[in-house]
mmCIF file with all atom_site columns, C-alpha atoms and ligand atoms in Angstrom:
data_model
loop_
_atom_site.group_PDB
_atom_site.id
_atom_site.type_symbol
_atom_site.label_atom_id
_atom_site.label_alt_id
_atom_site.label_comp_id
_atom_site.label_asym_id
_atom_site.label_entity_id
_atom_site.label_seq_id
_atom_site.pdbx_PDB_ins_code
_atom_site.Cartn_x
_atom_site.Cartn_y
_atom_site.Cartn_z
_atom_site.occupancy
_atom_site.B_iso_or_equiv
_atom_site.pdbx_formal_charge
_atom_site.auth_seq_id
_atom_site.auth_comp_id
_atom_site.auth_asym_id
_atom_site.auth_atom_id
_atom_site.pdbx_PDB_model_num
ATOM   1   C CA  . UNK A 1 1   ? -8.079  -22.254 -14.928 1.00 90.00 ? 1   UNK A CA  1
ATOM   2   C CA  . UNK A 1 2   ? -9.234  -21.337 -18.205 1.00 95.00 ? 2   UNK A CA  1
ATOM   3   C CA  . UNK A 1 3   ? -10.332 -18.196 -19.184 1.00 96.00 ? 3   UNK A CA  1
ATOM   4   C CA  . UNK A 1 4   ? -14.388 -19.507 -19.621 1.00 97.00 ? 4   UNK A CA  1
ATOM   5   C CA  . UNK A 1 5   ? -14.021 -21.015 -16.340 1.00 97.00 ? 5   UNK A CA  1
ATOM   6   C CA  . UNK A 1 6   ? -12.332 -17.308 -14.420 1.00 97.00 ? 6   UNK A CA  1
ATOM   7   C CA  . UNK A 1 7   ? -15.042 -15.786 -16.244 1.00 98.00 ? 7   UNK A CA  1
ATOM   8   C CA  . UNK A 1 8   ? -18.244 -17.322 -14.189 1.00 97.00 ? 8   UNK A CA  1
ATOM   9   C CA  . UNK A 1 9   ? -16.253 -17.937 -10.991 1.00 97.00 ? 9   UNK A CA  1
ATOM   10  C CA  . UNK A 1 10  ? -15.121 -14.443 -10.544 1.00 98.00 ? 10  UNK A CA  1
ATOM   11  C CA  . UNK A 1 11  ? -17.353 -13.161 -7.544  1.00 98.00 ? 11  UNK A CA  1
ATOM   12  C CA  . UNK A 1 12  ? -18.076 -9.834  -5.911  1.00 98.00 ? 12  UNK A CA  1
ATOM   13  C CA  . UNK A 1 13  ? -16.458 -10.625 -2.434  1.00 98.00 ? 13  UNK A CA  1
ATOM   14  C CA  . UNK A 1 14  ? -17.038 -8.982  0.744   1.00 97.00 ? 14  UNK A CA  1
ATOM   15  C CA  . UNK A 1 15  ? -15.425 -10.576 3.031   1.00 97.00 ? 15  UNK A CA  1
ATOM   16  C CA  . UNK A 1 16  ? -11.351 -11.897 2.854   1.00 98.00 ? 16  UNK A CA  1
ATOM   17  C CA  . UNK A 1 17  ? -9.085  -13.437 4.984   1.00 98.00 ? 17  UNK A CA  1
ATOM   18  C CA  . UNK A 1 18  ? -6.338  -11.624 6.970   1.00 97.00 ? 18  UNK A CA  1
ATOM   19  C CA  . UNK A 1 19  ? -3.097  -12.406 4.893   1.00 98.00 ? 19  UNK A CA  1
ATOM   20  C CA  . UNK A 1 20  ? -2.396  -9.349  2.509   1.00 98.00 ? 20  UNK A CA  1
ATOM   21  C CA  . UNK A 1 21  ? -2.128  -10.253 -1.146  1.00 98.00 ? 21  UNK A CA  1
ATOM   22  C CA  . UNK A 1 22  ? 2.099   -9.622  -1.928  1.00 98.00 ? 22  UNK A CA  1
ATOM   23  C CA  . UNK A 1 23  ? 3.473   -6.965  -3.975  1.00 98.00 ? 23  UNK A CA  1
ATOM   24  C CA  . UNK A 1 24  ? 5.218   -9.255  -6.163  1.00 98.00 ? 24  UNK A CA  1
ATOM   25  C CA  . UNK A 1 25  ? 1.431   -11.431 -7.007  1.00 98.00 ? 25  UNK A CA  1
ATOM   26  C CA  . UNK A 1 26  ? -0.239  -7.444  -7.201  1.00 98.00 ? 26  UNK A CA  1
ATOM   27  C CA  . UNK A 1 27  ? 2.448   -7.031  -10.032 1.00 98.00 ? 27  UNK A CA  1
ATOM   28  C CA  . UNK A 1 28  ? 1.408   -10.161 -11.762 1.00 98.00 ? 28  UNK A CA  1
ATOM   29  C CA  . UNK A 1 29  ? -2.104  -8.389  -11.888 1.00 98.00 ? 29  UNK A CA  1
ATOM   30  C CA  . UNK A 1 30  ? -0.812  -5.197  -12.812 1.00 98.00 ? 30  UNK A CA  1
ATOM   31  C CA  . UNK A 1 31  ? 1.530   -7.075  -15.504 1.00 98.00 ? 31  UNK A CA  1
ATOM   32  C CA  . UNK A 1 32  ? -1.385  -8.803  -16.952 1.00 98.00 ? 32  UNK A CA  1
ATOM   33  C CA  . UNK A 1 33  ? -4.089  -5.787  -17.001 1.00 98.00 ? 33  UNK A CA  1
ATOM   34  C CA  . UNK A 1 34  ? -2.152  -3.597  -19.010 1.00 98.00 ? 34  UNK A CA  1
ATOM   35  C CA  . UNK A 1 35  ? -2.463  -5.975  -21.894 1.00 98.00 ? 35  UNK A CA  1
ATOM   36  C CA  . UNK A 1 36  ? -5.926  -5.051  -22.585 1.00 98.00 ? 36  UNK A CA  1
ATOM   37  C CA  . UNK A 1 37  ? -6.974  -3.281  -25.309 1.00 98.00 ? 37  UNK A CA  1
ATOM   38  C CA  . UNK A 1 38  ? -5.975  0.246   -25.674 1.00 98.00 ? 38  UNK A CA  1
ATOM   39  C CA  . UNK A 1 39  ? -6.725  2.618   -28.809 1.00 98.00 ? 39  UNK A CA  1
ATOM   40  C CA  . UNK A 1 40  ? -3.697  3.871   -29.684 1.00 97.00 ? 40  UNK A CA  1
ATOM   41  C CA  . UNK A 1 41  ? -2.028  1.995   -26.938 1.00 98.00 ? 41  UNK A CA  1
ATOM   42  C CA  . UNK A 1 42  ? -1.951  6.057   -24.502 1.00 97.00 ? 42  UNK A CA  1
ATOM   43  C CA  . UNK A 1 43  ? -1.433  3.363   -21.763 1.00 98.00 ? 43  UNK A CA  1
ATOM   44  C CA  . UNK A 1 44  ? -3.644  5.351   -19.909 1.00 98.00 ? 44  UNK A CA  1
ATOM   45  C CA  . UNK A 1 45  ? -3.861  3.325   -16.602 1.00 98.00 ? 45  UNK A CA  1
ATOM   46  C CA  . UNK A 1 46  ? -2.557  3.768   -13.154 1.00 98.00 ? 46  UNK A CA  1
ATOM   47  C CA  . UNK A 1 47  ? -2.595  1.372   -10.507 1.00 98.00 ? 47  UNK A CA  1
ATOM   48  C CA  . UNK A 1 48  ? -1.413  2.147   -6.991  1.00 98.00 ? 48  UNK A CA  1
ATOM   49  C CA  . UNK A 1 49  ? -0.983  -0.621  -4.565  1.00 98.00 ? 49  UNK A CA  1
ATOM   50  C CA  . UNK A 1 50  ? -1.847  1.062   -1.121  1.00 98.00 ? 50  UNK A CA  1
ATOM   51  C CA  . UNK A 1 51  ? -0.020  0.879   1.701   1.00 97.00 ? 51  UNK A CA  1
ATOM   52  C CA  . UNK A 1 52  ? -0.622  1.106   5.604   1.00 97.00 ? 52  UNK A CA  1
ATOM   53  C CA  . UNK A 1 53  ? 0.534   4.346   5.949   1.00 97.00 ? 53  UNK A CA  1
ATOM   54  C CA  . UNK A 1 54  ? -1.740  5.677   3.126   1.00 98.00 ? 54  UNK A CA  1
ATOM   55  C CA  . UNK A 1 55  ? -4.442  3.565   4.068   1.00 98.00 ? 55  UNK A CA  1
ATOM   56  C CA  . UNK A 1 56  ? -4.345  5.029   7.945   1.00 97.00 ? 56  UNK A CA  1
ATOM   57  C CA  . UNK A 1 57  ? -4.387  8.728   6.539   1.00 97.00 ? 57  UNK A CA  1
ATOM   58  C CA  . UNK A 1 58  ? -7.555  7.909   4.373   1.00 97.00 ? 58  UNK A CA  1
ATOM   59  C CA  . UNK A 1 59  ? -9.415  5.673   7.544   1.00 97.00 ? 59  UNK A CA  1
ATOM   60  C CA  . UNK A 1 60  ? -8.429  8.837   9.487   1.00 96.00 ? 60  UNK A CA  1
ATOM   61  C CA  . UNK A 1 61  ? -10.505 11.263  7.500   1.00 97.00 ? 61  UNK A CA  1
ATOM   62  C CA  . UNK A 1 62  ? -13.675 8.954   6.039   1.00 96.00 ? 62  UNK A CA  1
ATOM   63  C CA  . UNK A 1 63  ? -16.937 8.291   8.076   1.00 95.00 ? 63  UNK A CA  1
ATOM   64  C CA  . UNK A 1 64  ? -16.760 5.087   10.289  1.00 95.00 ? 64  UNK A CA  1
ATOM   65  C CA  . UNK A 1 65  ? -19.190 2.995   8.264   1.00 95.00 ? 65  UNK A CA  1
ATOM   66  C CA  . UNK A 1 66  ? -16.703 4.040   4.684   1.00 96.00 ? 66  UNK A CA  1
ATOM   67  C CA  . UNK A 1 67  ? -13.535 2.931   7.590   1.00 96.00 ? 67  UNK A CA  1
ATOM   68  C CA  . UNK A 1 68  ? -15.510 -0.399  8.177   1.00 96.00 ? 68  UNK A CA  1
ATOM   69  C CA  . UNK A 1 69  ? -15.917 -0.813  4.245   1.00 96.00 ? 69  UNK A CA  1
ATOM   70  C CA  . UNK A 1 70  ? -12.107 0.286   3.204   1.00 97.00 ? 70  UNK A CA  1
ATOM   71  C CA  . UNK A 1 71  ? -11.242 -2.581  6.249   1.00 96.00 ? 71  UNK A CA  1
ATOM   72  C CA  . UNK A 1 72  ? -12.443 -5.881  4.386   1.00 96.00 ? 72  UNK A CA  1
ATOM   73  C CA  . UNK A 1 73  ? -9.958  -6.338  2.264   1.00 98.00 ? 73  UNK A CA  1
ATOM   74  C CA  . UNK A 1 74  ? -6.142  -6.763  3.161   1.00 98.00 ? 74  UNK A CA  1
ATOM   75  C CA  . UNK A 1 75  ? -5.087  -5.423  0.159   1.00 98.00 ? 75  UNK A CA  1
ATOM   76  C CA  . UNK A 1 76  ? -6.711  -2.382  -1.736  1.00 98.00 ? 76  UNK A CA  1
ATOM   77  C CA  . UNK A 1 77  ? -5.756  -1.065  -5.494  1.00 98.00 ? 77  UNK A CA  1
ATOM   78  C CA  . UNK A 1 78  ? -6.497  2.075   -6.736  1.00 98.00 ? 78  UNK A CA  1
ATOM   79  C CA  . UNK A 1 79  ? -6.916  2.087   -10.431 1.00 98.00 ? 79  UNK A CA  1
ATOM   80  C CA  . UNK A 1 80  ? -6.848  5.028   -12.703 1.00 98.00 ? 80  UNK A CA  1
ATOM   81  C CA  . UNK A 1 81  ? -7.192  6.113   -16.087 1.00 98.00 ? 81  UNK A CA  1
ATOM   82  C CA  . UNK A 1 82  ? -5.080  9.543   -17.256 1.00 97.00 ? 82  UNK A CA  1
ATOM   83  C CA  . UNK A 1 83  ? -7.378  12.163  -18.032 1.00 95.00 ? 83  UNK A CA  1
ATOM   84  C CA  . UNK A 1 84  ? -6.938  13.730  -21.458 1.00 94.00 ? 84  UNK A CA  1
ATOM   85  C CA  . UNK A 1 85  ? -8.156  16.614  -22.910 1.00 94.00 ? 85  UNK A CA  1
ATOM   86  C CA  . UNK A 1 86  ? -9.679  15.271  -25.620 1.00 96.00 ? 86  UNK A CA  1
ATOM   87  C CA  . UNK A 1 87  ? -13.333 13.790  -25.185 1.00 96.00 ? 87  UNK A CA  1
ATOM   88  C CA  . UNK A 1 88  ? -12.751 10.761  -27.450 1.00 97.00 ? 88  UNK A CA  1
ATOM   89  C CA  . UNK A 1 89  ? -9.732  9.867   -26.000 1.00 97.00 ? 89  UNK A CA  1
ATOM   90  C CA  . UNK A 1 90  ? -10.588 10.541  -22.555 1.00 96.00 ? 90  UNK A CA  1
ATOM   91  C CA  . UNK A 1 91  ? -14.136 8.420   -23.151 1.00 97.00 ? 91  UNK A CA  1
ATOM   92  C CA  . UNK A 1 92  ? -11.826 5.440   -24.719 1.00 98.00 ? 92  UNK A CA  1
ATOM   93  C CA  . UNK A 1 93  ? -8.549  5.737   -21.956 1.00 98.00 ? 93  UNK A CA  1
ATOM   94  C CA  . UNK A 1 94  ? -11.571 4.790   -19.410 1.00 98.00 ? 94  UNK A CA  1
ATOM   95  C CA  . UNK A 1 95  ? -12.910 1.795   -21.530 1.00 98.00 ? 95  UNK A CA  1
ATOM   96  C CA  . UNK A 1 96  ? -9.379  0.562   -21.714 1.00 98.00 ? 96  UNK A CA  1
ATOM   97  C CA  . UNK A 1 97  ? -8.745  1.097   -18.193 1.00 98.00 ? 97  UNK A CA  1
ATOM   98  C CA  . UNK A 1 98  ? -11.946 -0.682  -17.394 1.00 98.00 ? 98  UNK A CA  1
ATOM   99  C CA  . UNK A 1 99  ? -10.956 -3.587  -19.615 1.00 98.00 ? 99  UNK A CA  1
ATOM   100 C CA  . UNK A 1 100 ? -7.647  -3.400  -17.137 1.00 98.00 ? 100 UNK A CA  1
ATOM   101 C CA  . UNK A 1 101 ? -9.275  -3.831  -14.458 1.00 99.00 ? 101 UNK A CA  1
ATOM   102 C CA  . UNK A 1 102 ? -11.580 -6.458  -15.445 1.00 98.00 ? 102 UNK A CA  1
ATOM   103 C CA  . UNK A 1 103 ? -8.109  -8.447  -16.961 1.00 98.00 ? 103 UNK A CA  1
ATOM   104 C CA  . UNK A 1 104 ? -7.133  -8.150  -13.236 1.00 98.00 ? 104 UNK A CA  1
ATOM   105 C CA  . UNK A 1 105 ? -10.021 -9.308  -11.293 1.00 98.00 ? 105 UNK A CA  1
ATOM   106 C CA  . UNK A 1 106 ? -10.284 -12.744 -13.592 1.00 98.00 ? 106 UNK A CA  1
ATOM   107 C CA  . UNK A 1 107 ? -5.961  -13.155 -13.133 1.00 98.00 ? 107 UNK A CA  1
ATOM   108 C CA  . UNK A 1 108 ? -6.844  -13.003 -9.112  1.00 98.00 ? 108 UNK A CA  1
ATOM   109 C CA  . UNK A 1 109 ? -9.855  -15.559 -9.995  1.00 98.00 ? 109 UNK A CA  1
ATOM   110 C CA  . UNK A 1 110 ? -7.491  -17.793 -11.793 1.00 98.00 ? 110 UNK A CA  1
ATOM   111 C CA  . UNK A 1 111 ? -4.867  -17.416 -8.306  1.00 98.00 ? 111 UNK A CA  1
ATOM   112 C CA  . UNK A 1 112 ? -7.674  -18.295 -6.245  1.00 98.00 ? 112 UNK A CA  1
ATOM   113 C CA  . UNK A 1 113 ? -7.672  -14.781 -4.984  1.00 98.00 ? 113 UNK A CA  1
ATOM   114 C CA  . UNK A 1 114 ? -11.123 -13.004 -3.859  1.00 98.00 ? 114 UNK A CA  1
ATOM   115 C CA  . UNK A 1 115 ? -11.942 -9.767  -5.115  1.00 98.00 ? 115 UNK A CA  1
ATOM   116 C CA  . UNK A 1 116 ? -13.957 -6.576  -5.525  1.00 98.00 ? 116 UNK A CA  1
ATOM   117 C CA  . UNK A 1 117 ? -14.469 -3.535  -7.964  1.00 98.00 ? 117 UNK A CA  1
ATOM   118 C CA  . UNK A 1 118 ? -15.569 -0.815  -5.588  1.00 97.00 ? 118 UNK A CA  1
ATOM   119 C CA  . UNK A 1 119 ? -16.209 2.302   -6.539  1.00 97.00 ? 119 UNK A CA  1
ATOM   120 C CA  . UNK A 1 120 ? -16.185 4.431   -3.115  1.00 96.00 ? 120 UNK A CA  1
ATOM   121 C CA  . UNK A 1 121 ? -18.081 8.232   -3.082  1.00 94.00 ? 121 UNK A CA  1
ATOM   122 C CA  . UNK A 1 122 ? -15.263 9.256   -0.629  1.00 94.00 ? 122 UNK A CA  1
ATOM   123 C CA  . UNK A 1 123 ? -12.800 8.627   -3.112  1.00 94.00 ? 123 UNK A CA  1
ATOM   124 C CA  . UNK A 1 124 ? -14.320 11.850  -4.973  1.00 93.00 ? 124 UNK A CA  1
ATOM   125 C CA  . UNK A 1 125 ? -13.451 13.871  -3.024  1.00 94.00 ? 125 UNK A CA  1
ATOM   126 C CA  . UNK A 1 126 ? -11.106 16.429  -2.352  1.00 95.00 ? 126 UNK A CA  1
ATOM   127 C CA  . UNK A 1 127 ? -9.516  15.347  1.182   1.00 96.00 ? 127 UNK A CA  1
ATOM   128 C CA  . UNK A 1 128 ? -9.127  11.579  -0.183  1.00 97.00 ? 128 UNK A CA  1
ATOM   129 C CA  . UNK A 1 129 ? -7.897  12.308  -3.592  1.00 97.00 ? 129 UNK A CA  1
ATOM   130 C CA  . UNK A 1 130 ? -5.001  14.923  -2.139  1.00 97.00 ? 130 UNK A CA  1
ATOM   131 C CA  . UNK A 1 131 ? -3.852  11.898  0.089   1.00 97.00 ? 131 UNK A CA  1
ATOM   132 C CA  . UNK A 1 132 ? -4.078  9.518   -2.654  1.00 96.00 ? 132 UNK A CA  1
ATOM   133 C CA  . UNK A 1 133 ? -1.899  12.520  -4.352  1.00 94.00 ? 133 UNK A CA  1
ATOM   134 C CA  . UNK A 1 134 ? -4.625  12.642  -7.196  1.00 96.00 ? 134 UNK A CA  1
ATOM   135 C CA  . UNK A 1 135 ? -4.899  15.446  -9.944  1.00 91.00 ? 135 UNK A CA  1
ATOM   136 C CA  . UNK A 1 136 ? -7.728  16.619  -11.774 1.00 92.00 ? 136 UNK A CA  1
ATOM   137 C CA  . UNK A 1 137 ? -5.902  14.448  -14.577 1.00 94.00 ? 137 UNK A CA  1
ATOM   138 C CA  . UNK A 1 138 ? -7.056  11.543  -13.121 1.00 96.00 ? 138 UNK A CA  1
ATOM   139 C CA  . UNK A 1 139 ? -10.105 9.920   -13.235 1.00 96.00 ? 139 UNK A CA  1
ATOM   140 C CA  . UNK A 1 140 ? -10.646 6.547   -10.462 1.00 97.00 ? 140 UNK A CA  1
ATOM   141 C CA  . UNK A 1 141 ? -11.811 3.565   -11.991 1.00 98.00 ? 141 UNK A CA  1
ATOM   142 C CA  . UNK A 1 142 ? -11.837 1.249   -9.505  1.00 98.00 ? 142 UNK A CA  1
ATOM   143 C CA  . UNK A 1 143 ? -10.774 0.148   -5.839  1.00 98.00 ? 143 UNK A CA  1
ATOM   144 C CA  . UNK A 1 144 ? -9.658  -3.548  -6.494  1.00 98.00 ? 144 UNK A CA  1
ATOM   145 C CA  . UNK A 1 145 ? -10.346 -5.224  -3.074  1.00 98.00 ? 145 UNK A CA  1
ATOM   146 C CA  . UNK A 1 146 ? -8.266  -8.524  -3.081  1.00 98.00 ? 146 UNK A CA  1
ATOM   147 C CA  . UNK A 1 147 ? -7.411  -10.945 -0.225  1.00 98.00 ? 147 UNK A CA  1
ATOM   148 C CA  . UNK A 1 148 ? -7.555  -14.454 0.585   1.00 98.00 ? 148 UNK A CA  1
ATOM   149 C CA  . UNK A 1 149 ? -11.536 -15.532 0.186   1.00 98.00 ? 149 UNK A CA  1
ATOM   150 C CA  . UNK A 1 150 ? -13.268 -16.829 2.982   1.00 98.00 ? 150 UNK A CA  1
ATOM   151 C CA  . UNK A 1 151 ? -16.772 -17.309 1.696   1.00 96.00 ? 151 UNK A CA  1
ATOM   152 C CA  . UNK A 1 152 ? -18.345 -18.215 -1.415  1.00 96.00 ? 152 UNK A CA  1
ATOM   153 C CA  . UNK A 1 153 ? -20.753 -15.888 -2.737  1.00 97.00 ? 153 UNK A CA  1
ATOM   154 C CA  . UNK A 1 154 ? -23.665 -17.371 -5.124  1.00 97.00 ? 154 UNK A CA  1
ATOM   155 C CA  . UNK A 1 155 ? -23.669 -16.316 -9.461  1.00 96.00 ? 155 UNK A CA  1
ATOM   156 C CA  . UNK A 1 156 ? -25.713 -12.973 -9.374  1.00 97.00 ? 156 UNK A CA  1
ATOM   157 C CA  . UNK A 1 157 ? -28.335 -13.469 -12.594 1.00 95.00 ? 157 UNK A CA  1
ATOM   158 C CA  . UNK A 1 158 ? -27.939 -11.273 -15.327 1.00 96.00 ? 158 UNK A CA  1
ATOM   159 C CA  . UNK A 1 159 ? -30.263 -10.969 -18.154 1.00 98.00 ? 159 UNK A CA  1
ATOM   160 C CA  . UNK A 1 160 ? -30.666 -13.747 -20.978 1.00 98.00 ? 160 UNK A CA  1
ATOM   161 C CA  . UNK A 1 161 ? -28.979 -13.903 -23.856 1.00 98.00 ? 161 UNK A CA  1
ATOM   162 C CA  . UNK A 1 162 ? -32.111 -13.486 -25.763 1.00 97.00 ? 162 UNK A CA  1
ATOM   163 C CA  . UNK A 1 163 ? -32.807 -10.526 -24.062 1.00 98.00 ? 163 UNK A CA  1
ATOM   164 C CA  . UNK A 1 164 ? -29.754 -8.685  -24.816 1.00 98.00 ? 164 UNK A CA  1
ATOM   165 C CA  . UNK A 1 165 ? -28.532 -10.128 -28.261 1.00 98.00 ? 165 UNK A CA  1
ATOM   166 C CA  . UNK A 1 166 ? -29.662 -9.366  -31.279 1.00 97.00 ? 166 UNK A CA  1
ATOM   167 C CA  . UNK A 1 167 ? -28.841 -10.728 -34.965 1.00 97.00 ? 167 UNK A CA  1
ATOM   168 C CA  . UNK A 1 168 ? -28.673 -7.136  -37.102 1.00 94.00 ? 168 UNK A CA  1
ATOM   169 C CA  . UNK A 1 169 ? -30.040 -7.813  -40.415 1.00 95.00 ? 169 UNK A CA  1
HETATM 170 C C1  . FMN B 2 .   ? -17.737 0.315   -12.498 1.00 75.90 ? 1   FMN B C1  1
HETATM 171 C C2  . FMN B 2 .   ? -18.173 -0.562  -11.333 1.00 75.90 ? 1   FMN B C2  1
HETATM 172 C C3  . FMN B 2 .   ? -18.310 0.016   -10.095 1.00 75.90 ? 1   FMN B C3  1
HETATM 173 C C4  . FMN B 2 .   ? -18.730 -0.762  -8.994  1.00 75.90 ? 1   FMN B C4  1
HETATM 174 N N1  . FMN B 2 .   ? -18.835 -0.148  -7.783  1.00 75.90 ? 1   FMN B N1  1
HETATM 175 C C5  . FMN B 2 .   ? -19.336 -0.864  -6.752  1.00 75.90 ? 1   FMN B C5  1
HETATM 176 C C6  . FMN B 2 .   ? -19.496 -0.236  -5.488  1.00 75.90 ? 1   FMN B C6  1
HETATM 177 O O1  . FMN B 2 .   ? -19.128 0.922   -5.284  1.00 75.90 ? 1   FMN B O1  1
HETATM 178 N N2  . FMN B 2 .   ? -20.038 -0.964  -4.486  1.00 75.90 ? 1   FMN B N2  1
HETATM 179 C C7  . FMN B 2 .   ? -20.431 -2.272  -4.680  1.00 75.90 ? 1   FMN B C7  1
HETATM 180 O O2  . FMN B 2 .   ? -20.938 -2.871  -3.744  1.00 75.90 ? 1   FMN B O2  1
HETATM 181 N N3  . FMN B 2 .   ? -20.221 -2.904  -5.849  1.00 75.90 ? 1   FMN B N3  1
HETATM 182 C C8  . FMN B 2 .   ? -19.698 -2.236  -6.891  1.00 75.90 ? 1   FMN B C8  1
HETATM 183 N N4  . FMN B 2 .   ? -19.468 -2.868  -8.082  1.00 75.90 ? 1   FMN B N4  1
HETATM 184 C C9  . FMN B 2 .   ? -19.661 -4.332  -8.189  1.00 75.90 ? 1   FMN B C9  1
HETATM 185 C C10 . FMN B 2 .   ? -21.038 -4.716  -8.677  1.00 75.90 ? 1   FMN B C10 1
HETATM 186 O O3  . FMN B 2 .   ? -22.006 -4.300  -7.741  1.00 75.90 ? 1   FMN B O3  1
HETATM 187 C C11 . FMN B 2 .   ? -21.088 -6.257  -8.868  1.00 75.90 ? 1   FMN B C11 1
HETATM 188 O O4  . FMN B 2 .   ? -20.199 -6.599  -9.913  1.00 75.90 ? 1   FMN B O4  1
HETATM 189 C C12 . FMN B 2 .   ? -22.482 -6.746  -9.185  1.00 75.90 ? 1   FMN B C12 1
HETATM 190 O O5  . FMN B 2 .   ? -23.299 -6.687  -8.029  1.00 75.90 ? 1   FMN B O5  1
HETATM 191 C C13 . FMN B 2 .   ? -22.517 -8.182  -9.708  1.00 75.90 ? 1   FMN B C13 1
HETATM 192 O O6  . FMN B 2 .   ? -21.977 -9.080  -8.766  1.00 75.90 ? 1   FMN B O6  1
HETATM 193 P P1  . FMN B 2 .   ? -20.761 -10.041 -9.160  1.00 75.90 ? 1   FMN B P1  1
HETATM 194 O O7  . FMN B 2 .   ? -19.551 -9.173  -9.391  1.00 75.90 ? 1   FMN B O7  1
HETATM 195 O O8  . FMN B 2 .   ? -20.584 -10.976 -7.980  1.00 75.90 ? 1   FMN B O8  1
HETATM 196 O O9  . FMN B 2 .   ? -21.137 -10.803 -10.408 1.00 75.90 ? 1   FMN B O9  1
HETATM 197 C C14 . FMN B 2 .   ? -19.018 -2.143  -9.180  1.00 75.90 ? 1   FMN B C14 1
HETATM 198 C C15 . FMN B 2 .   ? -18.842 -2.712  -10.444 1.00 75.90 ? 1   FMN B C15 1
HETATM 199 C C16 . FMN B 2 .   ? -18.419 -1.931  -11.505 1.00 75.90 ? 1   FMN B C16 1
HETATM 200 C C17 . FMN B 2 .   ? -18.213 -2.584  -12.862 1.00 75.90 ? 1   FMN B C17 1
#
């Protein structure tokens, strides 16, 4: 698949099949998104591939309905950016990390893999950040859902080109 062709089939999915995505195709993923770009390459990103036991110890402290959500996908990665201490850098490391995870979602596309950028409140806090074994020099970026797809969601509309692209003179 080329990369025009990952770009408009890439879909927010809700729902996946059973069969957890492996460790060794999640490292593909990871292998891939840390090419993006990265003022002066801080290689800011984190990416933790979740596993059952961490996943129980999260269901067990979340409301049911955030349980139900964290469920859908077999396979759940928590991306990251390193927090610096300086505002420019910290503002950029989360633009690069974002460009990660976007490099990510359109490699699954191209392996035929659904997936999803979530971005869940629970993960703010406290309780779910200690089990995730978060510091305050962290910032979340995204929980990549990813699994086997079992529907096919319709293109969400964005805006025109004309209305969002301008010639500068
Ligand atoms: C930074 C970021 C955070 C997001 N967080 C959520 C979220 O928490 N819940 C959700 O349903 N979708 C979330 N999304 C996905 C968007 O809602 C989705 O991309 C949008 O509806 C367009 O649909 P599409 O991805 O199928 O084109 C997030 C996307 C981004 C870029």
């Amino acid at each position: 698949m080329d990369v025009d062709s990952a770009i408009r089939r890439r879909r927010t999915h809700k729902h996946y099949g059973a069969e957890p995505v492996s460790e060794a195709v999640v490292r593909e993923l990871v292998e891939l998104a840390r090419w993006a770009p990265n003022h002066k390459l801080t290689n800011p990103w984190r990416f933790r591939l979740l596993g059952p036991e961490t996943r129980a110890r999260i269901d067990a402290i979340v409301p049911e309905a955030e349980v139900m959500k964290l469920r859908r996908a077999p396979t759940l990665v928590l991306v990251t950016a390193a927090r610096s201490d300086d505002p420019v850098r910290a503002e950029e490391d989360v633009l690069a990390t974002a460009a990660a995870t976007y490099a990510m979602l359109l490699a699954a596309t191209e392996r035929g893999l659904a997936s999803y950028w979530r971005t869940p409140s629970c993960f703010r806090e406290a309780s779910v950040r200690a089990v995730l074994g978060l510091g305050d020099d962290e910032v979340v970026v995204a929980l990549v859902h990813l699994g086997p797809p079992v529907t096919d969601p319709p293109a969400k509309e964005r805006a025109p080109v004309d209305d969002v692209f301008r010639v500068q003179p």
